[in-house]
Short mmCIF file of C-alpha atoms in Angstrom, two decimals:
data_model
loop_
_atom_site.label_atom_id
_atom_site.label_comp_id
_atom_site.label_asym_id
_atom_site.label_seq_id
_atom_site.Cartn_x
_atom_site.Cartn_y
_atom_site.Cartn_z
CA UNK A 7 -19.06 -8.84 15.99
CA UNK A 8 -15.68 -8.96 15.83
CA UNK A 9 -14.41 -10.60 19.27
CA UNK A 10 -14.37 -13.75 16.63
CA UNK A 11 -12.84 -11.93 14.51
CA UNK A 12 -9.16 -12.61 13.57
CA UNK A 13 -7.33 -9.69 15.92
CA UNK A 14 -3.31 -10.02 15.72
CA UNK A 15 -1.27 -8.06 17.95
CA UNK A 16 0.53 -5.86 16.64
CA UNK A 17 2.13 -1.76 17.06
CA UNK A 18 -0.93 -0.45 18.56
CA UNK A 19 -2.00 2.39 16.19
CA UNK A 20 0.07 2.05 13.48
CA UNK A 21 0.52 5.69 11.87
CA UNK A 22 0.25 5.05 8.24
CA UNK A 23 -2.57 2.66 8.25
CA UNK A 24 -4.24 3.86 6.09
CA UNK A 25 -2.88 5.25 3.61
CA UNK A 26 -1.35 1.40 3.61
CA UNK A 27 -5.50 0.32 3.38
CA UNK A 28 -4.97 2.35 0.18
CA UNK A 29 -3.22 -0.53 -1.42
CA UNK A 30 -3.91 -3.21 0.62
CA UNK A 31 -7.45 -1.90 -1.09
CA UNK A 32 -6.39 -0.93 -4.64
CA UNK A 33 -4.33 -4.93 -4.93
CA UNK A 34 -7.68 -6.85 -3.13
CA UNK A 35 -9.45 -4.53 -6.27
CA UNK A 36 -7.63 -5.65 -9.22
CA UNK A 37 -7.56 -9.16 -7.91
CA UNK A 38 -10.93 -10.13 -8.60
CA UNK A 39 -10.98 -6.97 -10.95
CA UNK A 40 -9.36 -10.11 -12.84
CA UNK A 41 -12.35 -12.21 -12.33
CA UNK A 42 -14.13 -10.35 -13.71
CA UNK A 43 -12.44 -7.46 -16.99
CA UNK A 44 -12.43 -10.10 -19.67
CA UNK A 45 -16.11 -10.50 -18.99
CA UNK A 46 -17.05 -7.12 -21.76
CA UNK A 47 -14.08 -9.01 -24.07
CA UNK A 48 -14.92 -12.35 -25.10
CA UNK A 49 -16.76 -11.27 -27.98
CA UNK A 50 -13.82 -9.77 -29.25
CA UNK A 51 -11.38 -12.56 -27.99
CA UNK A 52 -13.17 -15.44 -30.07
CA UNK A 53 -12.98 -13.31 -32.98
CA UNK A 54 -9.65 -13.69 -32.54
CA UNK A 55 -8.55 -16.11 -31.03
CA UNK A 56 -10.91 -18.90 -32.26
CA UNK A 57 -12.56 -19.66 -29.11
CA UNK A 58 -15.57 -22.27 -28.92
CA UNK A 59 -18.60 -20.31 -27.53
CA UNK A 60 -18.22 -23.33 -24.20
CA UNK A 61 -14.90 -22.77 -24.17
CA UNK A 62 -14.79 -18.84 -23.54
CA UNK A 63 -15.44 -19.74 -20.21
CA UNK A 64 -11.56 -21.12 -19.59
CA UNK A 65 -10.10 -17.54 -20.15
CA UNK A 66 -12.64 -17.46 -16.29
CA UNK A 67 -12.06 -21.03 -14.93
CA UNK A 68 -7.55 -21.48 -15.45
CA UNK A 69 -8.08 -17.90 -13.71
CA UNK A 70 -9.16 -19.06 -10.87
CA UNK A 71 -8.85 -22.71 -10.94
CA UNK A 72 -4.73 -21.22 -10.76
CA UNK A 73 -6.34 -18.08 -8.07
CA UNK A 74 -9.19 -20.71 -6.11
CA UNK A 75 -5.68 -23.64 -5.86
CA UNK A 76 -3.19 -22.13 -4.44
CA UNK A 77 -5.13 -19.33 -2.34
CA UNK A 78 -3.41 -21.74 1.01
CA UNK A 79 -0.84 -22.44 -0.27
CA UNK A 80 -0.72 -18.44 -0.25
CA UNK A 81 -1.71 -18.21 3.40
CA UNK A 82 0.41 -20.61 4.49
CA UNK A 83 3.62 -18.45 2.93
CA UNK A 84 2.19 -14.87 4.23
CA UNK A 85 2.20 -16.79 7.42
CA UNK A 86 6.01 -18.84 7.20
CA UNK A 87 7.42 -15.47 5.44
CA UNK A 88 5.94 -11.94 5.73
CA UNK A 89 2.86 -11.18 4.82
CA UNK A 90 4.96 -7.61 3.02
CA UNK A 91 7.16 -9.79 1.56
CA UNK A 92 3.98 -12.86 -0.36
CA UNK A 93 1.73 -9.10 -1.19
CA UNK A 94 4.92 -8.83 -3.06
CA UNK A 95 6.02 -11.59 -4.87
CA UNK A 96 2.28 -12.22 -5.58
CA UNK A 97 2.05 -8.42 -7.22
CA UNK A 98 5.12 -9.49 -9.31
CA UNK A 99 4.12 -12.62 -11.24
CA UNK A 100 0.96 -10.69 -11.21
CA UNK A 101 2.49 -8.14 -13.85
CA UNK A 102 4.27 -10.83 -15.49
CA UNK A 103 1.45 -13.08 -16.27
CA UNK A 104 -0.13 -9.72 -17.57
CA UNK A 105 2.41 -9.12 -19.59
CA UNK A 106 1.58 -12.85 -21.25
CA UNK A 107 -1.94 -12.05 -21.62
CA UNK A 108 -2.02 -9.21 -22.80
CA UNK A 109 0.32 -9.82 -25.93
CA UNK A 110 -0.77 -13.05 -26.46
CA UNK A 111 -1.12 -14.86 -29.79
CA UNK A 112 -3.35 -18.07 -29.29
CA UNK A 113 -6.19 -19.95 -26.69
CA UNK A 114 -3.06 -21.87 -25.40
CA UNK A 115 -1.28 -18.29 -25.02
CA UNK A 116 -3.60 -16.72 -23.24
CA UNK A 117 -5.03 -19.66 -20.25
CA UNK A 118 -1.57 -19.90 -19.63
CA UNK A 119 -0.83 -15.94 -18.82
CA UNK A 120 -4.99 -16.22 -17.35
CA UNK A 121 -3.45 -19.96 -15.52
CA UNK A 122 -0.25 -17.78 -14.09
CA UNK A 123 -2.39 -14.86 -12.74
CA UNK A 124 -3.94 -17.02 -10.46
CA UNK A 125 -0.88 -18.03 -9.16
CA UNK A 126 0.29 -14.28 -8.48
CA UNK A 127 -3.04 -13.41 -7.46
CA UNK A 128 -2.87 -17.01 -4.81
CA UNK A 129 -0.75 -15.01 -3.25
CA UNK A 130 -2.10 -11.77 -3.16
CA UNK A 131 -4.98 -12.16 -1.81
CA UNK A 132 -4.52 -14.03 1.23
CA UNK A 133 -1.42 -11.66 1.93
CA UNK A 134 -3.49 -8.45 2.11
CA UNK A 135 -6.39 -9.23 3.36
CA UNK A 136 -3.95 -10.39 6.52
CA UNK A 137 -1.93 -6.94 6.98
CA UNK A 138 -5.79 -5.72 7.03
CA UNK A 139 -6.18 -7.38 9.81
CA UNK A 140 -2.79 -6.92 11.85
CA UNK A 141 -3.50 -2.94 11.26
CA UNK A 142 -6.92 -1.96 12.79
CA UNK A 143 -6.51 -3.04 16.28
CA UNK A 144 -9.68 -1.27 17.20
CA UNK A 145 -12.92 -3.48 16.39
CA UNK A 146 -14.75 0.08 15.04
CA UNK A 147 -11.62 1.23 12.81
CA UNK A 148 -11.34 -2.70 11.92
CA UNK A 149 -14.92 -2.23 10.76
CA UNK A 150 -14.52 0.61 8.79
CA UNK A 151 -11.15 -1.00 6.56
CA UNK A 152 -13.19 -3.95 6.01
CA UNK A 153 -15.82 -2.33 4.93
CA UNK A 154 -13.29 0.01 2.49
CA UNK A 155 -11.87 -4.66 2.09
CA UNK A 156 -15.18 -5.16 0.96
CA UNK A 157 -16.74 -2.97 -0.89
CA UNK A 158 -12.85 -2.12 -2.96
CA UNK A 159 -13.50 -6.26 -3.98
CA UNK A 160 -17.64 -6.22 -5.16
CA UNK A 161 -16.73 -2.60 -7.01
CA UNK A 162 -14.14 -4.43 -8.95
CA UNK A 163 -15.71 -7.60 -9.81
CA UNK A 164 -18.35 -5.25 -11.18
CA UNK A 165 -15.98 -2.19 -11.81
CA UNK A 166 -14.17 -4.48 -14.76
CA UNK A 167 -17.14 -4.89 -16.29
CA UNK A 168 -17.14 -1.38 -17.07
CA UNK A 169 -14.07 -1.01 -17.06
CA UNK A 170 -13.59 -3.48 -19.57
CA UNK A 171 -15.97 -2.36 -21.72
CA UNK A 172 -14.54 0.83 -22.58
CA UNK A 173 -11.14 -0.31 -23.08
CA UNK A 174 -12.72 -2.78 -24.68
CA UNK A 175 -13.97 -0.40 -27.68
CA UNK A 176 -11.31 2.56 -27.20
CA UNK A 177 -8.00 0.84 -26.93
CA UNK A 178 -8.32 -2.80 -27.53
CA UNK A 179 -8.72 -6.83 -25.06
CA UNK A 180 -4.91 -6.79 -25.26
CA UNK A 181 -5.35 -4.02 -22.25
CA UNK A 182 -7.56 -5.87 -20.36
CA UNK A 183 -4.61 -7.44 -18.94
CA UNK A 184 -1.80 -4.69 -19.98
CA UNK A 185 -3.05 -2.23 -17.95
CA UNK A 186 -2.18 -4.07 -14.73
CA UNK A 187 1.72 -3.74 -15.39
CA UNK A 188 1.21 0.30 -14.07
CA UNK A 189 -0.37 -0.73 -11.37
CA UNK A 190 2.31 -3.56 -10.70
CA UNK A 191 4.33 -0.94 -11.05
CA UNK A 192 2.87 1.65 -8.63
CA UNK A 193 1.95 -0.86 -5.32
CA UNK A 194 5.18 -2.54 -5.43
CA UNK A 195 7.34 1.68 -5.66
CA UNK A 196 4.49 1.70 -2.29
CA UNK A 197 5.08 -1.78 -0.59
CA UNK A 198 8.33 -0.44 1.10
CA UNK A 199 7.68 2.24 2.76
CA UNK A 200 3.63 1.88 3.54
CA UNK A 201 3.23 -1.93 4.49
CA UNK A 202 5.35 -3.18 7.71
CA UNK A 203 7.59 -5.93 7.21
CA UNK A 204 6.10 -9.63 9.10
CA UNK A 205 7.84 -11.22 11.41
CA UNK A 206 9.05 -14.62 10.36
CA UNK A 207 7.65 -18.04 11.78
CA UNK A 208 9.48 -21.75 11.77
CA UNK A 209 7.73 -23.70 9.61
CA UNK A 210 7.52 -26.13 6.42
CA UNK A 211 5.56 -26.10 3.77
CA UNK A 212 2.72 -28.40 2.06
CA UNK A 213 4.01 -28.71 -1.41
CA UNK A 214 2.72 -31.90 -1.94
CA UNK A 215 -0.97 -31.01 -0.13
CA UNK A 216 -0.82 -27.79 -2.79
CA UNK A 217 -0.64 -29.79 -5.94
CA UNK A 218 -3.14 -32.67 -4.46
CA UNK A 219 -5.74 -29.47 -3.86
CA UNK A 220 -4.64 -27.92 -6.83
CA UNK A 221 -4.56 -30.41 -8.94
CA UNK A 222 -7.97 -32.34 -7.80
CA UNK A 223 -9.63 -28.84 -8.14
CA UNK A 224 -8.59 -28.52 -11.80
CA UNK A 225 -9.93 -32.44 -12.63
CA UNK A 226 -13.66 -30.82 -10.96
CA UNK A 227 -13.37 -27.87 -12.57
CA UNK A 228 -12.93 -29.50 -16.05
CA UNK A 229 -14.99 -32.55 -16.25
CA UNK A 230 -17.70 -30.72 -16.00
CA UNK A 231 -16.57 -28.58 -18.31
CA UNK A 232 -15.82 -31.09 -21.22
CA UNK A 233 -19.69 -32.64 -20.43
CA UNK A 234 -20.42 -30.32 -22.64
CA UNK A 235 -18.85 -32.74 -25.44
CA UNK A 236 -18.38 -36.57 -23.66
CA UNK A 237 -21.57 -36.03 -22.39
CA UNK A 238 -22.64 -37.51 -18.65
CA UNK A 239 -23.11 -40.13 -19.23
CA UNK A 240 -19.55 -40.84 -20.29
CA UNK A 241 -17.16 -43.17 -18.93
CA UNK A 242 -14.20 -40.49 -19.51
CA UNK A 243 -16.38 -37.14 -17.50
CA UNK A 244 -16.94 -39.88 -14.68
CA UNK A 245 -13.82 -41.49 -14.73
CA UNK A 246 -12.11 -37.49 -14.53
CA UNK A 247 -15.20 -36.82 -11.56
CA UNK A 248 -14.36 -40.01 -9.25
CA UNK A 249 -10.63 -39.30 -10.23
CA UNK A 250 -10.94 -35.65 -8.76
CA UNK A 251 -13.02 -37.27 -5.09
CA UNK A 252 -9.75 -39.50 -4.46
CA UNK A 253 -7.70 -36.87 -5.04
CA UNK A 254 -9.51 -34.89 -2.75
CA UNK A 255 -9.27 -37.17 -0.21
CA UNK A 256 -5.96 -38.20 -0.75
CA UNK A 257 -5.60 -34.48 0.05
CA UNK A 258 -6.81 -34.81 3.65
CA UNK A 259 -4.71 -37.64 4.84
CA UNK A 260 -2.26 -35.90 3.90
CA UNK A 261 -3.16 -33.19 5.88
CA UNK A 262 -4.10 -35.95 8.69
CA UNK A 263 -1.11 -36.45 9.00
CA UNK A 264 1.81 -33.88 8.22
CA UNK A 265 2.89 -31.95 11.22
CA UNK A 266 2.31 -28.64 9.33
CA UNK A 267 -0.20 -28.84 7.26
CA UNK A 268 -1.04 -26.72 4.61
CA UNK A 269 -4.36 -26.36 5.73
CA UNK A 270 -5.03 -27.80 9.36
CA UNK A 271 -8.22 -29.00 9.63
CA UNK A 272 -8.45 -27.94 13.67
CA UNK A 273 -9.51 -25.25 11.73
CA UNK A 274 -12.57 -26.65 11.11
CA UNK A 275 -13.27 -27.06 15.03
CA UNK A 276 -14.28 -22.70 15.05
CA UNK A 277 -18.58 -23.35 13.40
CA UNK A 278 -19.51 -19.89 11.82
CA UNK A 279 -16.30 -20.54 9.60
CA UNK A 280 -17.11 -23.56 8.01
CA UNK A 281 -20.32 -22.36 7.58
CA UNK A 282 -19.17 -19.22 6.62
CA UNK A 283 -16.68 -20.89 4.02
CA UNK A 284 -19.88 -23.14 3.11
CA UNK A 285 -22.55 -19.98 2.86
CA UNK A 286 -18.79 -17.55 0.26
CA UNK A 287 -18.95 -20.36 -1.79
CA UNK A 288 -22.47 -20.24 -3.17
CA UNK A 289 -22.14 -16.90 -3.08
CA UNK A 290 -19.79 -16.58 -5.70
CA UNK A 291 -21.58 -19.57 -7.31
CA UNK A 292 -24.51 -16.74 -8.64
CA UNK A 293 -22.65 -13.76 -8.29
CA UNK A 294 -20.03 -14.56 -11.27
CA UNK A 295 -22.48 -16.21 -13.62
CA UNK A 296 -24.32 -13.62 -13.09
CA UNK A 297 -22.32 -10.70 -14.19
CA UNK A 298 -20.60 -13.26 -16.45
CA UNK A 299 -24.19 -14.30 -18.56
CA UNK A 300 -25.73 -10.77 -18.16
CA UNK A 301 -22.63 -9.55 -20.41
CA UNK A 302 -23.05 -11.99 -22.71
CA UNK A 303 -26.98 -11.09 -23.04
CA UNK A 304 -25.63 -7.55 -23.44
CA UNK A 305 -23.70 -8.26 -26.53
CA UNK A 306 -25.26 -11.45 -28.33
CA UNK A 307 -28.89 -10.80 -27.16
CA UNK A 308 -29.48 -6.98 -27.03
CA UNK A 309 -26.62 -5.85 -29.56
CA UNK A 310 -24.93 -3.48 -26.96
CA UNK A 311 -21.33 -3.12 -27.77
CA UNK A 312 -18.05 -3.23 -25.63
CA UNK A 313 -18.56 0.53 -24.45
CA UNK A 314 -22.30 0.24 -23.69
CA UNK A 315 -22.40 -3.18 -22.82
CA UNK A 316 -20.33 -1.67 -19.18
CA UNK A 317 -22.15 1.50 -18.89
CA UNK A 318 -25.17 -0.65 -18.43
CA UNK A 319 -23.22 -2.12 -15.50
CA UNK A 320 -21.46 0.86 -14.15
CA UNK A 321 -24.91 1.99 -11.76
CA UNK A 322 -24.21 -1.97 -10.44
CA UNK A 323 -20.53 -0.72 -9.48
CA UNK A 324 -21.39 2.23 -8.03
CA UNK A 325 -23.64 0.79 -5.49
CA UNK A 326 -21.72 -1.49 -4.46
CA UNK A 327 -18.92 0.64 -3.20
CA UNK A 328 -21.11 3.60 -1.99
CA UNK A 329 -23.31 1.06 -0.31
CA UNK A 330 -20.82 -1.13 1.54
CA UNK A 331 -18.33 1.84 2.69
CA UNK A 332 -21.60 3.84 4.10
CA UNK A 333 -24.00 1.58 4.78
CA UNK A 334 -22.81 -1.91 5.48
CA UNK A 335 -20.95 -1.44 8.09
CA UNK A 336 -23.76 0.59 10.34
CA UNK A 337 -26.12 -1.68 9.71
CA UNK A 338 -23.88 -4.69 10.58
CA UNK A 339 -23.54 -2.93 13.64
CA UNK A 340 -26.84 -2.76 14.59
CA UNK A 341 -28.35 -6.25 13.29
CA UNK A 342 -24.51 -7.79 13.10
CA UNK A 343 -23.98 -10.43 10.81
CA UNK A 344 -26.44 -13.40 10.13
CA UNK A 345 -29.05 -11.16 9.67
CA UNK A 346 -27.42 -9.40 6.71
CA UNK A 347 -26.02 -12.47 5.79
CA UNK A 348 -29.40 -14.39 4.75
CA UNK A 349 -31.01 -10.63 4.07
CA UNK A 350 -28.17 -10.44 1.37
CA UNK A 351 -28.87 -13.76 -0.61
CA UNK A 352 -31.83 -13.76 -0.08
CA UNK A 353 -32.25 -10.43 -2.88
CA UNK A 354 -29.18 -11.25 -5.29
CA UNK A 355 -31.41 -14.54 -5.05
CA UNK A 356 -34.27 -12.06 -6.34
CA UNK A 357 -32.32 -10.28 -8.22
CA UNK A 358 -31.35 -12.97 -9.84
CA UNK A 359 -34.88 -15.23 -11.06
CA UNK A 360 -35.38 -10.83 -12.33
CA UNK A 361 -32.95 -11.75 -14.66
CA UNK A 362 -33.93 -15.15 -15.48
CA UNK A 363 -36.84 -13.44 -16.75
CA UNK A 364 -35.39 -10.90 -18.99
CA UNK A 365 -36.89 -11.42 -23.32
CA UNK A 366 -35.11 -11.17 -26.87
CA UNK A 367 -36.02 -8.20 -27.04
CA UNK A 368 -35.81 -5.96 -23.33
CA UNK A 369 -34.84 -2.94 -22.24
CA UNK A 370 -32.35 -1.43 -19.93
CA UNK A 371 -34.92 0.53 -18.05
CA UNK A 372 -37.27 -2.16 -17.80
CA UNK A 373 -34.78 -5.68 -18.04
CA UNK A 374 -31.32 -4.63 -16.37
CA UNK A 375 -31.24 -1.73 -14.39
CA UNK A 376 -33.95 -2.85 -11.84
CA UNK A 377 -32.18 -6.29 -11.26
CA UNK A 378 -29.08 -5.55 -11.19
CA UNK A 379 -29.64 -2.57 -8.53
CA UNK A 380 -31.09 -4.91 -6.13
CA UNK A 381 -28.27 -7.35 -6.94
CA UNK A 382 -25.73 -4.60 -6.18
CA UNK A 383 -27.66 -4.33 -2.48
CA UNK A 384 -27.86 -8.08 -1.86
CA UNK A 385 -23.93 -8.86 -2.52
CA UNK A 386 -22.88 -5.49 -0.26
CA UNK A 387 -25.34 -6.27 2.47
CA UNK A 388 -23.51 -9.75 1.91
CA UNK A 389 -19.92 -10.10 1.14
CA UNK A 390 -18.50 -8.86 4.52
CA UNK A 391 -21.10 -10.36 6.85
CA UNK A 392 -19.73 -13.54 4.91
CA UNK A 393 -16.08 -12.54 4.57
CA UNK A 394 -16.62 -12.01 8.99
CA UNK A 395 -17.83 -14.68 9.27
CA UNK A 396 -15.72 -16.67 7.51
CA UNK A 397 -12.22 -15.75 9.27
CA UNK A 398 -14.29 -16.21 12.65
CA UNK A 399 -12.02 -18.37 15.40
CA UNK A 400 -9.41 -18.47 13.97
CA UNK A 401 -6.56 -18.10 15.98
CA UNK A 402 -3.79 -14.89 14.95
CA UNK A 403 -0.61 -17.50 14.43
CA UNK A 404 -3.41 -19.18 10.62
CA UNK A 405 -4.58 -15.46 9.98
CA UNK A 406 -2.87 -16.13 6.94
CA UNK A 407 -4.57 -19.62 6.83
CA UNK A 408 -7.48 -17.69 7.37
CA UNK A 409 -8.02 -15.54 4.68
CA UNK A 410 -6.27 -18.06 1.65
CA UNK A 411 -9.14 -20.26 2.69
CA UNK A 412 -12.22 -17.40 2.27
CA UNK A 413 -10.61 -16.60 -0.23
CA UNK A 414 -10.13 -19.86 -1.27
CA UNK A 415 -13.87 -20.90 -0.80
CA UNK A 416 -14.58 -17.83 -3.18
CA UNK A 417 -12.79 -18.92 -5.79
CA UNK A 418 -13.80 -22.90 -6.09
CA UNK A 419 -17.38 -21.67 -6.10
CA UNK A 420 -16.49 -19.13 -8.53
CA UNK A 421 -14.81 -21.79 -11.03
CA UNK A 422 -17.81 -24.44 -10.60
CA UNK A 423 -20.89 -22.79 -10.29
CA UNK A 424 -19.61 -21.47 -13.48
CA UNK A 425 -18.26 -24.43 -15.19
CA UNK A 426 -21.79 -26.53 -13.65
CA UNK A 427 -24.55 -23.51 -15.00
CA UNK A 428 -23.18 -22.53 -17.82
CA UNK A 429 -23.24 -26.42 -18.73
CA UNK A 430 -26.80 -25.80 -18.35
CA UNK A 431 -27.33 -23.55 -19.97
CA UNK A 432 -25.37 -24.30 -23.00
CA UNK A 433 -28.30 -28.49 -22.89
CA UNK A 434 -30.89 -25.76 -23.43
CA UNK A 435 -29.39 -23.86 -25.89
CA UNK A 436 -29.49 -26.65 -27.78
CA UNK A 437 -32.58 -27.66 -26.64
CA UNK A 438 -34.58 -25.32 -27.69
CA UNK A 439 -31.77 -25.30 -31.21
CA UNK A 440 -33.69 -28.29 -32.25
CA UNK A 441 -37.08 -26.48 -31.73
CA UNK A 442 -38.39 -24.38 -34.22
CA UNK A 443 -36.70 -21.66 -31.88
CA UNK A 444 -33.73 -18.43 -33.90
CA UNK A 445 -30.30 -18.86 -33.27
CA UNK A 446 -30.63 -15.48 -30.52
CA UNK A 447 -34.12 -16.56 -28.48
CA UNK A 448 -32.25 -20.48 -27.79
CA UNK A 449 -28.79 -18.81 -26.76
CA UNK A 450 -32.17 -16.40 -24.79
CA UNK A 451 -33.78 -19.37 -23.18
CA UNK A 452 -29.64 -20.93 -22.00
CA UNK A 453 -29.10 -17.85 -21.12
CA UNK A 454 -33.24 -16.92 -18.80
CA UNK A 455 -32.01 -20.56 -16.79
CA UNK A 456 -28.81 -19.65 -16.03
CA UNK A 457 -28.97 -17.09 -14.20
CA UNK A 458 -32.20 -18.79 -12.23
CA UNK A 459 -30.26 -21.68 -11.53
CA UNK A 460 -28.11 -19.07 -9.57
CA UNK A 461 -30.64 -17.45 -8.46
CA UNK A 462 -31.48 -21.73 -6.54
CA UNK A 463 -27.52 -21.02 -5.31
CA UNK A 464 -28.40 -17.70 -4.64
CA UNK A 465 -30.98 -18.82 -1.74
CA UNK A 466 -29.49 -22.39 -0.60
CA UNK A 467 -26.44 -20.20 -0.03
CA UNK A 468 -29.61 -17.74 2.64
CA UNK A 469 -30.62 -21.09 2.81
CA UNK A 470 -27.59 -22.73 5.51
CA UNK A 471 -26.61 -18.82 6.38
CA UNK A 472 -30.38 -19.49 7.77
CA UNK A 473 -29.66 -22.10 9.70
CA UNK A 474 -26.29 -23.08 10.32
CA UNK A 475 -24.16 -19.43 11.58
CA UNK A 476 -24.99 -19.42 15.10
CA UNK A 477 -25.69 -15.36 16.13
CA UNK A 478 -22.12 -13.21 16.47
CA UNK A 479 -21.86 -10.85 18.79
CA UNK A 480 -21.97 -7.14 17.77
CA UNK A 481 -20.47 -4.42 17.52
#
């Protein structure tokens, strides 16, 4: 299995590699947690800053748009200037951005802070994964390291929900952002002694490509989100979507002409890498709406307090962490990438289908716990194989690029998936409100539709994985 992944040759058996892995996993945990920690805090933020129900998703999207939009640039900078340097600069930016978000006084200031957080994370994520790949050259150790890495990423998404609930109820929503600052200081203090200084390579930075790609991504997400008010048949909606497609075409044209493009198109000749990135985008487009709408269901339908809402998802977090660290690596070694990836996505689809039947008077034990545990197992099975497939076949000098690409696919899937499914959910709620349903029944009907749509996306991911991922050698 590992024979297809990137293994960058460095000094064998770096003595501090496990301590370094702890720092890198902490970084990945924080980066992914920042996408989910705001989930439970959304009602409190809405009340304090005056967000609309549909506008709340911009607290999420402002982060993932800049995260996803600049990941390729972050990977390129990591290849050119050394992964450790870019990793540390990312944490400087993330810490400053977290301060801005934490003291936000308006929608605009919070969205700006979240966007800047996304930029910092776009430098951190690809450089951190590159550092993991360069420190573990033994295939068995790399399998184990990727298990911890995957657990920190997936657990960060779920643990953010629990931590967000505790922080929101006991302190305030401001601290879901401010908590990043002391963690950033610790990581920056440990990095010089634990992370090896990377080598610099000669080359240029494709800033034009980065700007065009990010602009295309922003316009596409904004068009989908704004369609709720403008309408799907409006000239503005389709004009923005058309412009985003034109910008994507321009980006591809730029990459073909550049001597040193931001994203060399030749990297997609690796078949599993191409298919793996598609699957990762679909996985994210199903997983992120799961926790987003589950948070809203727990608080706005079941009327749980913020802390209780986060506590309700703690079993999901624990399951992901234990399953990825202890079980997923063994299953990958025995069965390979493809069966685990397909099985995990099918389990995630089944969990989402169960959530789509959660009623207004639902209970934790019946309608939340079983589906959340099944979803956690599914994500645990799929995430690491999806990551391995998405970096398969890349050259050593493209390690940062491949790391940035898989993170980009995941974040683009997150933002677009959430934007589309929020639009579907809002439309369903509006239709139900126009009938005889109460507000909470209409809201829950929208949530049920959202879960069902996400289940379809996860099923599509499983079908792509089954049909397109080629069987890789087992470890």
